[in-house]
Amino acid sequence: MTDLARLDGTVFAPGSPGYEANRRPANVAYHDVRPRLVVSCRSTSDVVAVVSYAATAGERLAVRGGGHCFAGRSSTDGIVLDLSELNDVTVAADGVATIGAGARLGQVYPALHAHGRTLPAGCGPTVGITGLTLGGGIGLLGRQYGLTCDRLVGAQVVLADGSVVNCDDAHEPKLFWALRGAGGGQFGVVTALQFATVPEPLTTRVEAWWSDVAVERVMAAWQAWAPDAPDQLTVNLAVIAEPGEPVAVTAFGAATLPEADTHGLLREFTQLAGLPPVTELIPDMPVHRLKASFSDSGEPGRAVRIRSEFFTRPMPDDTLASLTSDLTAGPIHTTRQLSFTAMGGAYDRVPVGATAFAHRGQRFLLEHTAAAGDPWVDRSWHAAHGDASGRVYPNFPDLELDDWPAAYHAENHARLVEVKNAYDPHRFFRFPQSL
Ligand SMILES: Cc1cc2nc3c(=O)[nH]c(=O)nc-3n(C[C@H](O)[C@H](O)[C@H](O)COP(=O)(O)OP(=O)(O)OC[C@H]3O[C@@H](n4cnc5c(N)ncnc54)[C@H](O)[C@@H]3O)c2cc1C
């Protein structure tokens, strides 16, 4: 059996210094899970050793980047393989960035900014670049530049048999295809990612809050407007019910357009929604500062539950009315939030079979988020479900789905199973809803 005593990284066992700090994932819902070992890897050879050790010993292995998985897939009572120390970011003269698989977004954006480059990716600063990329990667620049995985040009992966493969369009192309959108942890442990970065644009930051508004009209206006806005403008919408407060609505996002043009476009939305105009925009923000400015959105200190779905068409009035009345129905003890994310634009300019991400052609994504245990999440999800496309973003795993292969993978599912059979035939990388 491989010797874990000779690693570049560190092994944390229960009772050893650092075990408590290292065993917990970022997602507080899984803070009680106690792994038998946490191995913090510092090199690809460490990853090979841990995979070989776990495979030989028949131990369950959970791969952890940022530790945010909503379904707890980076936690286990077996061995946690933690990649957070593999976090180097280098950028070559041609703009291709090589990023250690354990880097978090809060490390990636400033490192790319130092080279005048960036990536379309998410906002949470502690979200792992690899977890995000393997499931797709939706962000405020995505309608202009596509998913994070659309910028992936290569990856290094440690397979279940301990072999190390470098994949791209020309080498192991089926694996490379599958890494772009099937969701994390399916085929092997990714140790490094290579991205074709984009020149970092200056952005105009958008954020506005309103309360005491006609919520149904605002949601209808956003659904009609945001997915068809120019690609250079992404505006998302959140409808928030707090205990004892009137329902609040916030629109937030970014444009790679001048401030005056952004104002003009936002006026179309506020007029349609019957809202007072957006008064304050912040122009000329580089992307790493834009992202940092939205960094506290959605980082709850308590366990939350999220269910979501994609939509290809605006919701009818009766669905909008149900969502609105449900939001404040029954006792509200903690925050409930409906979050609408605009799709369209560059997300749809990649053919559906070109990557494993199956959800091209969707207009928007709706998340229902509340404290774990609040029955509103299911009620609200079901109220919208009849109008949804039935597609679910693999980075928002939902253990309640009736038909998860169709929801996550749609027409790509059969091809993904073939890749799984080829690269992990014994299902060493296994968790609920894995291929
Ligand atoms: C605060 C917050 C903000 C978010 N914002 C966005 C957003 O703007 N856009 C968006 O698209 N998504 C967003 N998400 C969702 C996010 O993309 C997923 O939760 C993602 O899976 C998190 O990856 P992680 O590395 O942080 O989590 P982890 O739990 O570490 O990993 C997630 C999954 O990927 C696997 N994995 C991780 N690293 C590797 C690796 N090196 N090799 C193989 N498998 C690996 C894990 O085993 C697990 O199955 C957000 C989530 C949170 C909590």
Tab-separated table of C-alpha atoms and ligand atoms in Angstrom:
chain	number	residue	atom	x	y	z
A	1	MET	CA	0.000	0.000	0.000
A	2	THR	CA	1.252	3.514	-0.774
A	3	ASP	CA	2.928	5.218	2.141
A	4	LEU	CA	1.158	8.449	3.148
A	5	ALA	CA	4.082	9.338	5.430
A	6	ARG	CA	6.219	10.482	2.476
A	7	LEU	CA	4.038	13.195	1.001
A	8	ASP	CA	4.996	16.783	0.189
A	9	GLY	CA	1.729	17.794	1.866
A	10	THR	CA	0.218	17.087	5.278
A	11	VAL	CA	-1.959	14.314	6.689
A	12	PHE	CA	-4.408	15.317	9.409
A	13	ALA	CA	-5.858	12.499	11.549
A	14	PRO	CA	-8.426	12.935	14.339
A	15	GLY	CA	-6.672	14.330	17.405
A	16	SER	CA	-3.706	15.713	15.452
A	17	PRO	CA	-3.038	19.474	15.363
A	18	GLY	CA	-4.872	21.052	12.453
A	19	TYR	CA	-7.428	18.249	12.062
A	20	GLU	CA	-10.377	20.299	13.306
A	21	ALA	CA	-9.505	23.312	11.168
A	22	ASN	CA	-8.919	21.224	8.049
A	23	ARG	CA	-11.752	18.702	8.230
A	24	ARG	CA	-14.579	21.214	7.779
A	25	PRO	CA	-15.683	22.217	4.269
A	26	ALA	CA	-16.778	25.791	3.561
A	27	ASN	CA	-20.406	24.625	3.440
A	28	VAL	CA	-21.553	24.687	7.071
A	29	ALA	CA	-24.248	22.088	6.372
A	30	TYR	CA	-21.454	19.456	6.385
A	31	HIS	CA	-19.443	20.676	9.376
A	32	ASP	CA	-20.377	17.618	11.438
A	33	VAL	CA	-18.900	15.095	8.986
A	34	ARG	CA	-15.695	13.664	10.488
A	35	PRO	CA	-13.268	12.217	7.938
A	36	ARG	CA	-10.877	9.446	8.969
A	37	LEU	CA	-8.082	11.456	7.350
A	38	VAL	CA	-7.704	14.799	5.626
A	39	VAL	CA	-4.753	14.903	3.246
A	40	SER	CA	-3.651	18.313	2.081
A	41	CYS	CA	-1.794	17.695	-1.191
A	42	ARG	CA	1.044	19.881	-2.448
A	43	SER	CA	1.909	18.093	-5.690
A	44	THR	CA	0.502	15.853	-8.392
A	45	SER	CA	2.558	12.984	-6.917
A	46	ASP	CA	0.783	13.551	-3.567
A	47	VAL	CA	-2.552	13.213	-5.369
A	48	VAL	CA	-1.392	9.989	-7.058
A	49	ALA	CA	-0.306	8.611	-3.662
A	50	VAL	CA	-3.621	9.434	-1.985
A	51	VAL	CA	-5.736	8.038	-4.823
A	52	SER	CA	-3.644	4.833	-4.877
A	53	TYR	CA	-3.825	4.522	-1.078
A	54	ALA	CA	-7.610	4.972	-1.004
A	55	ALA	CA	-8.154	2.611	-3.950
A	56	THR	CA	-5.981	-0.123	-2.436
A	57	ALA	CA	-7.497	0.247	1.025
A	58	GLY	CA	-11.048	0.417	-0.330
A	59	GLU	CA	-11.562	3.767	1.402
A	60	ARG	CA	-14.123	6.334	0.303
A	61	LEU	CA	-12.451	9.437	-1.155
A	62	ALA	CA	-13.899	12.932	-1.364
A	63	VAL	CA	-12.072	15.509	-3.470
A	64	ARG	CA	-12.173	19.031	-2.080
A	65	GLY	CA	-11.392	22.359	-3.707
A	66	GLY	CA	-13.318	25.278	-2.212
A	67	GLY	CA	-15.550	22.909	-0.200
A	68	HIS	CA	-18.847	24.515	-1.200
A	69	CYS	CA	-20.661	21.569	-2.800
A	70	PHE	CA	-24.353	21.911	-1.902
A	71	ALA	CA	-24.699	18.094	-1.846
A	72	GLY	CA	-21.686	17.571	0.436
A	73	ARG	CA	-19.654	15.715	-2.178
A	74	SER	CA	-16.374	17.136	-0.876
A	75	SER	CA	-17.023	15.659	2.593
A	76	THR	CA	-16.793	12.027	3.726
A	77	ASP	CA	-16.156	9.879	6.757
A	78	GLY	CA	-13.323	8.318	4.684
A	79	ILE	CA	-10.474	10.364	3.206
A	80	VAL	CA	-10.736	14.004	2.166
A	81	LEU	CA	-8.217	14.878	-0.559
A	82	ASP	CA	-7.780	18.620	-0.129
A	83	LEU	CA	-6.240	20.575	-2.996
A	84	SER	CA	-6.228	24.055	-1.470
A	85	GLU	CA	-2.423	24.223	-1.381
A	86	LEU	CA	-2.183	23.527	-5.112
A	87	ASN	CA	-3.114	27.072	-5.992
A	88	ASP	CA	-0.419	28.620	-8.217
A	89	VAL	CA	-1.552	30.853	-11.058
A	90	THR	CA	0.837	31.519	-13.944
A	91	VAL	CA	0.114	33.309	-17.214
A	92	ALA	CA	2.074	32.688	-20.430
A	93	ALA	CA	2.754	35.349	-23.060
A	94	ASP	CA	-0.130	34.050	-25.205
A	95	GLY	CA	-2.592	34.649	-22.332
A	96	VAL	CA	-2.992	30.982	-21.416
A	97	ALA	CA	-3.199	30.703	-17.632
A	98	THR	CA	-2.240	27.546	-15.770
A	99	ILE	CA	-4.121	27.400	-12.483
A	100	GLY	CA	-3.555	24.935	-9.645
A	101	ALA	CA	-6.759	23.005	-9.056
A	102	GLY	CA	-7.159	24.197	-5.475
A	103	ALA	CA	-7.164	27.928	-6.271
A	104	ARG	CA	-10.207	29.892	-5.152
A	105	LEU	CA	-11.782	32.651	-7.211
A	106	GLY	CA	-10.524	35.269	-4.720
A	107	GLN	CA	-6.983	34.173	-5.626
A	108	VAL	CA	-7.565	33.749	-9.353
A	109	TYR	CA	-8.921	37.214	-10.280
A	110	PRO	CA	-6.106	39.308	-8.683
A	111	ALA	CA	-3.451	36.956	-10.079
A	112	LEU	CA	-4.861	37.306	-13.610
A	113	HIS	CA	-5.336	41.061	-13.144
A	114	ALA	CA	-1.566	41.382	-12.575
A	115	HIS	CA	-1.199	40.266	-16.221
A	116	GLY	CA	-4.092	42.393	-17.528
A	117	ARG	CA	-6.187	39.255	-18.043
A	118	THR	CA	-9.351	37.732	-16.599
A	119	LEU	CA	-11.849	34.884	-16.933
A	120	PRO	CA	-15.617	34.790	-17.047
A	121	ALA	CA	-16.387	33.065	-13.720
A	122	GLY	CA	-18.419	33.377	-10.529
A	123	CYS	CA	-18.401	35.820	-7.628
A	124	GLY	CA	-17.906	33.919	-4.336
A	125	PRO	CA	-14.218	34.516	-3.424
A	126	THR	CA	-13.847	31.164	-1.625
A	127	VAL	CA	-15.477	29.148	-4.440
A	128	GLY	CA	-12.961	26.763	-6.007
A	129	ILE	CA	-12.021	27.346	-9.661
A	130	THR	CA	-12.126	23.604	-10.360
A	131	GLY	CA	-15.528	22.812	-8.836
A	132	LEU	CA	-16.938	25.830	-10.663
A	133	THR	CA	-15.344	24.947	-14.029
A	134	LEU	CA	-16.206	21.241	-13.990
A	135	GLY	CA	-19.910	22.098	-13.643
A	136	GLY	CA	-19.838	24.981	-16.173
A	137	GLY	CA	-19.183	28.325	-14.491
A	138	ILE	CA	-21.765	31.115	-14.764
A	139	GLY	CA	-20.780	34.705	-14.007
A	140	LEU	CA	-21.277	38.393	-14.644
A	141	LEU	CA	-19.099	38.349	-17.793
A	142	GLY	CA	-20.558	35.090	-19.092
A	143	ARG	CA	-23.119	36.566	-21.488
A	144	GLN	CA	-20.166	38.185	-23.269
A	145	TYR	CA	-17.416	35.547	-22.896
A	146	GLY	CA	-19.266	32.280	-22.156
A	147	LEU	CA	-18.995	29.769	-19.341
A	148	THR	CA	-15.754	29.352	-17.423
A	149	CYS	CA	-15.470	25.864	-18.942
A	150	ASP	CA	-15.793	27.360	-22.443
A	151	ARG	CA	-12.376	29.000	-21.835
A	152	LEU	CA	-10.749	25.730	-20.668
A	153	VAL	CA	-8.044	24.561	-23.095
A	154	GLY	CA	-6.380	21.786	-21.094
A	155	ALA	CA	-6.331	19.915	-17.788
A	156	GLN	CA	-4.191	17.472	-15.864
A	157	VAL	CA	-6.118	14.644	-14.201
A	158	VAL	CA	-5.160	11.794	-11.859
A	159	LEU	CA	-7.325	8.781	-12.707
A	160	ALA	CA	-8.583	6.055	-10.357
A	161	ASP	CA	-5.697	3.733	-11.336
A	162	GLY	CA	-3.160	6.392	-10.312
A	163	SER	CA	-2.171	7.330	-13.861
A	164	VAL	CA	-1.716	10.996	-14.758
A	165	VAL	CA	-3.229	12.246	-18.019
A	166	ASN	CA	-2.982	15.604	-19.712
A	167	CYS	CA	-6.039	16.237	-21.825
A	168	ASP	CA	-7.068	18.830	-24.382
A	169	ASP	CA	-8.813	18.882	-27.760
A	170	ALA	CA	-6.060	16.725	-29.285
A	171	HIS	CA	-5.165	14.402	-26.374
A	172	GLU	CA	-7.782	12.316	-24.546
A	173	PRO	CA	-10.444	14.503	-26.209
A	174	LYS	CA	-13.387	12.556	-24.770
A	175	LEU	CA	-12.189	13.159	-21.225
A	176	PHE	CA	-11.530	16.812	-22.032
A	177	TRP	CA	-15.061	17.118	-23.442
A	178	ALA	CA	-16.557	15.540	-20.314
A	179	LEU	CA	-14.650	17.783	-17.892
A	180	ARG	CA	-16.415	20.811	-19.363
A	181	GLY	CA	-19.764	20.753	-17.606
A	182	ALA	CA	-20.543	17.277	-16.233
A	183	GLY	CA	-19.963	18.410	-12.641
A	184	GLY	CA	-17.107	17.875	-10.191
A	185	GLY	CA	-15.456	14.659	-9.110
A	186	GLN	CA	-16.810	12.418	-11.867
A	187	PHE	CA	-13.730	11.113	-13.720
A	188	GLY	CA	-10.622	11.741	-11.634
A	189	VAL	CA	-8.825	14.343	-9.554
A	190	VAL	CA	-7.968	17.436	-11.569
A	191	THR	CA	-4.625	18.860	-10.470
A	192	ALA	CA	-4.257	21.801	-12.890
A	193	LEU	CA	-6.383	23.686	-15.401
A	194	GLN	CA	-5.313	25.717	-18.419
A	195	PHE	CA	-7.514	28.543	-19.624
A	196	ALA	CA	-7.491	30.865	-22.611
A	197	THR	CA	-7.969	34.065	-20.609
A	198	VAL	CA	-9.439	37.274	-22.042
A	199	PRO	CA	-8.022	40.814	-21.810
A	200	GLU	CA	-9.444	42.278	-18.610
A	201	PRO	CA	-12.155	44.804	-19.510
A	202	LEU	CA	-13.137	47.785	-17.391
A	203	THR	CA	-16.677	47.330	-16.095
A	204	THR	CA	-19.535	49.489	-14.948
A	205	ARG	CA	-20.843	48.060	-11.686
A	206	VAL	CA	-24.627	47.855	-11.298
A	207	GLU	CA	-26.454	47.577	-7.986
A	208	ALA	CA	-29.830	48.956	-6.943
A	209	TRP	CA	-32.283	48.133	-4.151
A	210	TRP	CA	-36.010	48.794	-3.963
A	211	SER	CA	-38.686	47.807	-1.448
A	212	ASP	CA	-42.440	48.209	-1.384
A	213	VAL	CA	-42.703	47.452	-5.105
A	214	ALA	CA	-45.012	45.364	-7.319
A	215	VAL	CA	-42.905	42.195	-7.125
A	216	GLU	CA	-44.802	40.306	-9.857
A	217	ARG	CA	-44.385	43.169	-12.298
A	218	VAL	CA	-40.664	43.460	-11.488
A	219	MET	CA	-40.074	39.726	-12.030
A	220	ALA	CA	-42.057	39.807	-15.288
A	221	ALA	CA	-40.132	42.843	-16.535
A	222	TRP	CA	-36.754	41.302	-15.668
A	223	GLN	CA	-37.652	38.020	-17.411
A	224	ALA	CA	-38.686	39.884	-20.550
A	225	TRP	CA	-35.653	42.175	-20.568
A	226	ALA	CA	-32.473	40.786	-18.927
A	227	PRO	CA	-31.931	37.663	-21.101
A	228	ASP	CA	-32.251	39.811	-24.277
A	229	ALA	CA	-30.052	42.689	-23.102
A	230	PRO	CA	-26.831	43.240	-25.097
A	231	ASP	CA	-24.173	40.633	-24.237
A	232	GLN	CA	-22.046	43.352	-22.626
A	233	LEU	CA	-24.638	43.823	-19.862
A	234	THR	CA	-25.613	41.239	-17.253
A	235	VAL	CA	-28.199	42.197	-14.671
A	236	ASN	CA	-29.433	39.588	-12.216
A	237	LEU	CA	-32.379	39.978	-9.872
A	238	ALA	CA	-32.984	38.851	-6.303
A	239	VAL	CA	-36.310	39.033	-4.453
A	240	ILE	CA	-35.728	38.829	-0.713
A	241	ALA	CA	-38.114	38.222	2.195
A	242	GLU	CA	-36.665	38.884	5.651
A	243	PRO	CA	-38.545	38.310	8.922
A	244	GLY	CA	-40.536	41.423	9.817
A	245	GLU	CA	-39.425	43.413	6.726
A	246	PRO	CA	-41.207	44.327	3.493
A	247	VAL	CA	-40.078	42.250	0.501
A	248	ALA	CA	-37.013	43.838	-1.107
A	249	VAL	CA	-35.795	43.586	-4.675
A	250	THR	CA	-32.221	44.063	-5.827
A	251	ALA	CA	-30.791	44.208	-9.328
A	252	PHE	CA	-27.049	43.669	-9.557
A	253	GLY	CA	-24.544	43.012	-12.278
A	254	ALA	CA	-21.990	44.535	-14.572
A	255	ALA	CA	-21.539	46.018	-18.027
A	256	THR	CA	-18.460	46.271	-20.177
A	257	LEU	CA	-20.087	49.429	-21.528
A	258	PRO	CA	-19.619	53.088	-20.577
A	259	GLU	CA	-21.704	54.403	-17.683
A	260	ALA	CA	-24.061	56.467	-19.880
A	261	ASP	CA	-24.896	53.494	-22.149
A	262	THR	CA	-25.496	51.313	-19.099
A	263	HIS	CA	-27.859	53.934	-17.644
A	264	GLY	CA	-29.798	54.003	-20.906
A	265	LEU	CA	-30.253	50.234	-20.964
A	266	LEU	CA	-31.236	50.065	-17.292
A	267	ARG	CA	-33.906	52.694	-17.921
A	268	GLU	CA	-35.634	50.244	-20.285
A	269	PHE	CA	-35.882	47.766	-17.410
A	270	THR	CA	-36.967	50.175	-14.671
A	271	GLN	CA	-39.673	51.678	-16.914
A	272	LEU	CA	-40.999	48.209	-17.776
A	273	ALA	CA	-40.902	47.227	-14.091
A	274	GLY	CA	-42.484	50.452	-12.807
A	275	LEU	CA	-39.412	51.148	-10.647
A	276	PRO	CA	-37.644	54.414	-9.906
A	277	PRO	CA	-34.517	54.730	-12.079
A	278	VAL	CA	-31.150	53.343	-11.017
A	279	THR	CA	-29.206	56.379	-9.900
A	280	GLU	CA	-25.747	55.198	-8.969
A	281	LEU	CA	-23.439	53.148	-11.130
A	282	ILE	CA	-19.727	52.726	-10.523
A	283	PRO	CA	-17.739	53.067	-13.755
A	284	ASP	CA	-14.256	51.868	-14.726
A	285	MET	CA	-13.960	48.937	-12.344
A	286	PRO	CA	-11.431	46.250	-13.185
A	287	VAL	CA	-12.898	42.774	-12.857
A	288	HIS	CA	-11.036	41.725	-9.698
A	289	ARG	CA	-12.435	44.792	-7.877
A	290	LEU	CA	-15.922	44.222	-9.276
A	291	LYS	CA	-15.841	40.642	-7.986
A	292	ALA	CA	-14.506	41.647	-4.581
A	293	SER	CA	-17.294	44.221	-4.303
A	294	PHE	CA	-19.912	41.470	-4.650
A	295	SER	CA	-17.959	39.060	-2.496
A	296	ASP	CA	-20.249	38.836	0.477
A	297	SER	CA	-23.330	37.965	-1.567
A	298	GLY	CA	-24.508	34.456	-0.773
A	299	GLU	CA	-21.863	33.446	1.809
A	300	PRO	CA	-24.200	32.340	4.599
A	301	GLY	CA	-22.913	31.557	8.076
A	302	ARG	CA	-25.660	28.946	8.514
A	303	ALA	CA	-26.842	25.906	6.590
A	304	VAL	CA	-29.013	26.820	3.618
A	305	ARG	CA	-30.894	24.778	1.068
A	306	ILE	CA	-30.993	25.675	-2.606
A	307	ARG	CA	-33.147	24.269	-5.364
A	308	SER	CA	-33.002	25.628	-8.878
A	309	GLU	CA	-34.028	25.161	-12.483
A	310	PHE	CA	-33.460	26.719	-15.888
A	311	PHE	CA	-36.241	28.349	-17.924
A	312	THR	CA	-36.527	28.867	-21.668
A	313	ARG	CA	-39.513	31.217	-21.546
A	314	PRO	CA	-40.948	33.896	-19.279
A	315	MET	CA	-43.328	32.679	-16.559
A	316	PRO	CA	-47.078	33.239	-16.951
A	317	ASP	CA	-48.904	35.586	-14.566
A	318	ASP	CA	-50.324	32.841	-12.341
A	319	THR	CA	-46.837	31.413	-11.655
A	320	LEU	CA	-45.522	34.885	-10.819
A	321	ALA	CA	-48.459	35.340	-8.449
A	322	SER	CA	-47.805	31.993	-6.708
A	323	LEU	CA	-44.089	32.742	-6.286
A	324	THR	CA	-44.920	36.148	-4.838
A	325	SER	CA	-47.536	34.955	-2.365
A	326	ASP	CA	-45.533	31.874	-1.324
A	327	LEU	CA	-42.496	33.997	-0.541
A	328	THR	CA	-44.138	35.466	2.536
A	329	ALA	CA	-46.535	32.616	3.396
A	330	GLY	CA	-46.281	30.864	6.762
A	331	PRO	CA	-43.875	31.866	9.514
A	332	ILE	CA	-40.621	33.360	8.207
A	333	HIS	CA	-37.772	32.879	10.649
A	334	THR	CA	-34.838	33.499	8.312
A	335	THR	CA	-34.211	34.951	4.863
A	336	ARG	CA	-35.935	33.516	1.790
A	337	GLN	CA	-34.554	34.464	-1.587
A	338	LEU	CA	-35.496	34.021	-5.231
A	339	SER	CA	-32.424	34.643	-7.406
A	340	PHE	CA	-32.782	35.092	-11.163
A	341	THR	CA	-29.609	34.750	-13.274
A	342	ALA	CA	-29.670	35.932	-16.887
A	343	MET	CA	-28.422	33.462	-19.496
A	344	GLY	CA	-28.369	33.931	-23.305
A	345	GLY	CA	-25.596	35.710	-25.213
A	346	ALA	CA	-22.288	33.833	-25.473
A	347	TYR	CA	-23.602	30.938	-23.355
A	348	ASP	CA	-25.640	29.970	-26.417
A	349	ARG	CA	-22.937	30.418	-29.042
A	350	VAL	CA	-21.358	27.044	-28.191
A	351	PRO	CA	-23.174	24.075	-29.780
A	352	VAL	CA	-24.872	21.821	-27.237
A	353	GLY	CA	-22.687	18.789	-28.044
A	354	ALA	CA	-19.385	20.706	-28.071
A	355	THR	CA	-18.942	20.429	-24.290
A	356	ALA	CA	-20.593	18.319	-21.605
A	357	PHE	CA	-22.549	21.366	-20.375
A	358	ALA	CA	-25.973	20.560	-21.792
A	359	HIS	CA	-27.843	23.752	-20.964
A	360	ARG	CA	-27.410	26.016	-23.965
A	361	GLY	CA	-30.448	27.966	-25.095
A	362	GLN	CA	-31.828	28.700	-21.623
A	363	ARG	CA	-33.140	32.213	-20.867
A	364	PHE	CA	-32.540	32.253	-17.125
A	365	LEU	CA	-31.827	30.272	-13.990
A	366	LEU	CA	-33.989	30.587	-10.868
A	367	GLU	CA	-32.702	29.599	-7.414
A	368	HIS	CA	-34.913	29.258	-4.335
A	369	THR	CA	-32.729	29.644	-1.223
A	370	ALA	CA	-33.644	29.576	2.473
A	371	ALA	CA	-32.451	28.159	5.768
A	372	ALA	CA	-32.269	24.353	5.757
A	373	GLY	CA	-35.593	23.075	7.074
A	374	ASP	CA	-37.758	25.892	5.689
A	375	PRO	CA	-40.479	24.067	3.700
A	376	TRP	CA	-40.817	27.146	1.502
A	377	VAL	CA	-37.917	25.975	-0.717
A	378	ASP	CA	-39.847	22.936	-1.976
A	379	ARG	CA	-43.139	24.834	-2.185
A	380	SER	CA	-41.608	27.624	-4.219
A	381	TRP	CA	-39.628	25.245	-6.487
A	382	HIS	CA	-42.817	23.290	-7.253
A	383	ALA	CA	-44.729	26.523	-7.946
A	384	ALA	CA	-42.247	27.352	-10.737
A	385	HIS	CA	-41.425	23.828	-11.899
A	386	GLY	CA	-44.305	23.501	-14.370
A	387	ASP	CA	-42.910	26.373	-16.431
A	388	ALA	CA	-39.239	25.356	-16.197
A	389	SER	CA	-37.271	23.542	-18.886
A	390	GLY	CA	-36.567	20.653	-16.506
A	391	ARG	CA	-32.816	21.396	-16.761
A	392	VAL	CA	-30.750	21.778	-13.592
A	393	TYR	CA	-27.263	23.290	-13.317
A	394	PRO	CA	-24.825	20.539	-12.188
A	395	ASN	CA	-23.127	23.020	-9.836
A	396	PHE	CA	-26.396	23.315	-7.911
A	397	PRO	CA	-26.951	19.596	-7.199
A	398	ASP	CA	-30.416	18.717	-5.935
A	399	LEU	CA	-30.900	15.318	-4.313
A	400	GLU	CA	-34.703	15.576	-4.645
A	401	LEU	CA	-34.733	15.426	-8.459
A	402	ASP	CA	-36.829	12.595	-9.952
A	403	ASP	CA	-34.753	12.226	-13.112
A	404	TRP	CA	-31.300	13.678	-12.421
A	405	PRO	CA	-29.574	12.290	-15.580
A	406	ALA	CA	-32.018	14.220	-17.783
A	407	ALA	CA	-31.995	17.283	-15.530
A	408	TYR	CA	-28.194	17.673	-15.303
A	409	HIS	CA	-27.020	16.157	-18.569
A	410	ALA	CA	-29.972	15.936	-21.004
A	411	GLU	CA	-28.825	14.723	-24.446
A	412	ASN	CA	-25.196	14.498	-23.256
A	413	HIS	CA	-25.917	11.829	-20.649
A	414	ALA	CA	-25.293	8.708	-22.760
A	415	ARG	CA	-21.986	10.091	-24.018
A	416	LEU	CA	-20.930	10.941	-20.449
A	417	VAL	CA	-21.655	7.385	-19.310
A	418	GLU	CA	-19.344	6.133	-22.085
A	419	VAL	CA	-16.570	8.425	-20.816
A	420	LYS	CA	-17.178	7.260	-17.236
A	421	ASN	CA	-16.973	3.620	-18.380
A	422	ALA	CA	-13.684	4.338	-20.144
A	423	TYR	CA	-11.943	6.373	-17.434
A	424	ASP	CA	-13.443	5.105	-14.165
A	425	PRO	CA	-14.903	1.691	-15.049
A	426	HIS	CA	-15.038	0.484	-11.426
A	427	ARG	CA	-16.792	3.650	-10.202
A	428	PHE	CA	-14.044	4.556	-7.722
A	429	PHE	CA	-15.275	8.163	-7.917
A	430	ARG	CA	-18.804	7.585	-6.687
A	431	PHE	CA	-21.424	9.661	-4.858
A	432	PRO	CA	-25.210	10.028	-5.021
A	433	GLN	CA	-26.122	11.055	-8.613
A	434	SER	CA	-22.630	10.313	-10.027
A	435	LEU	CA	-22.435	8.889	-13.530
B	1	LIG	C1	-21.061	31.613	-2.144
B	1	LIG	C2	-21.231	30.866	-3.434
B	1	LIG	C3	-21.213	31.565	-4.621
B	1	LIG	C4	-21.343	30.875	-5.826
B	1	LIG	N1	-21.327	31.582	-6.986
B	1	LIG	C5	-21.401	30.936	-8.166
B	1	LIG	C6	-21.356	31.659	-9.377
B	1	LIG	O1	-21.269	32.883	-9.384
B	1	LIG	N2	-21.406	30.954	-10.544
B	1	LIG	C7	-21.504	29.593	-10.557
B	1	LIG	O2	-21.519	29.016	-11.649
B	1	LIG	N3	-21.557	28.870	-9.416
B	1	LIG	C8	-21.526	29.511	-8.232
B	1	LIG	N4	-21.590	28.793	-7.066
B	1	LIG	C9	-21.730	27.344	-7.126
B	1	LIG	C10	-20.351	26.693	-7.261
B	1	LIG	O3	-19.955	26.732	-8.623
B	1	LIG	C11	-20.407	25.222	-6.810
B	1	LIG	O4	-20.814	25.167	-5.465
B	1	LIG	C12	-19.055	24.546	-7.003
B	1	LIG	O5	-19.254	23.159	-7.071
B	1	LIG	C13	-18.117	24.863	-5.859
B	1	LIG	O6	-16.850	24.316	-6.070
B	1	LIG	P1	-15.848	24.231	-4.821
B	1	LIG	O7	-14.530	23.803	-5.319
B	1	LIG	O8	-15.930	25.486	-4.031
B	1	LIG	O9	-16.527	23.110	-3.917
B	1	LIG	P2	-16.102	21.607	-3.602
B	1	LIG	O10	-17.173	21.140	-2.673
B	1	LIG	O11	-14.707	21.528	-3.120
B	1	LIG	O12	-16.195	20.896	-5.002
B	1	LIG	C14	-17.401	20.784	-5.721
B	1	LIG	C15	-17.415	19.456	-6.474
B	1	LIG	O13	-16.304	19.407	-7.356
B	1	LIG	C16	-15.430	18.341	-6.992
B	1	LIG	N5	-14.064	18.810	-7.128
B	1	LIG	C17	-13.497	19.888	-6.538
B	1	LIG	N6	-12.222	19.989	-6.909
B	1	LIG	C18	-11.978	18.976	-7.739
B	1	LIG	C19	-10.827	18.535	-8.446
B	1	LIG	N7	-9.661	19.176	-8.345
B	1	LIG	N8	-10.910	17.435	-9.225
B	1	LIG	C20	-12.085	16.768	-9.341
B	1	LIG	N9	-13.203	17.121	-8.687
B	1	LIG	C21	-13.143	18.224	-7.893
B	1	LIG	C22	-15.788	17.977	-5.567
B	1	LIG	O14	-15.456	16.633	-5.267
B	1	LIG	C23	-17.271	18.245	-5.555
B	1	LIG	O15	-17.966	17.158	-6.140
B	1	LIG	C24	-21.493	29.455	-5.844
B	1	LIG	C25	-21.515	28.767	-4.633
B	1	LIG	C26	-21.391	29.445	-3.443
B	1	LIG	C27	-21.416	28.678	-2.156
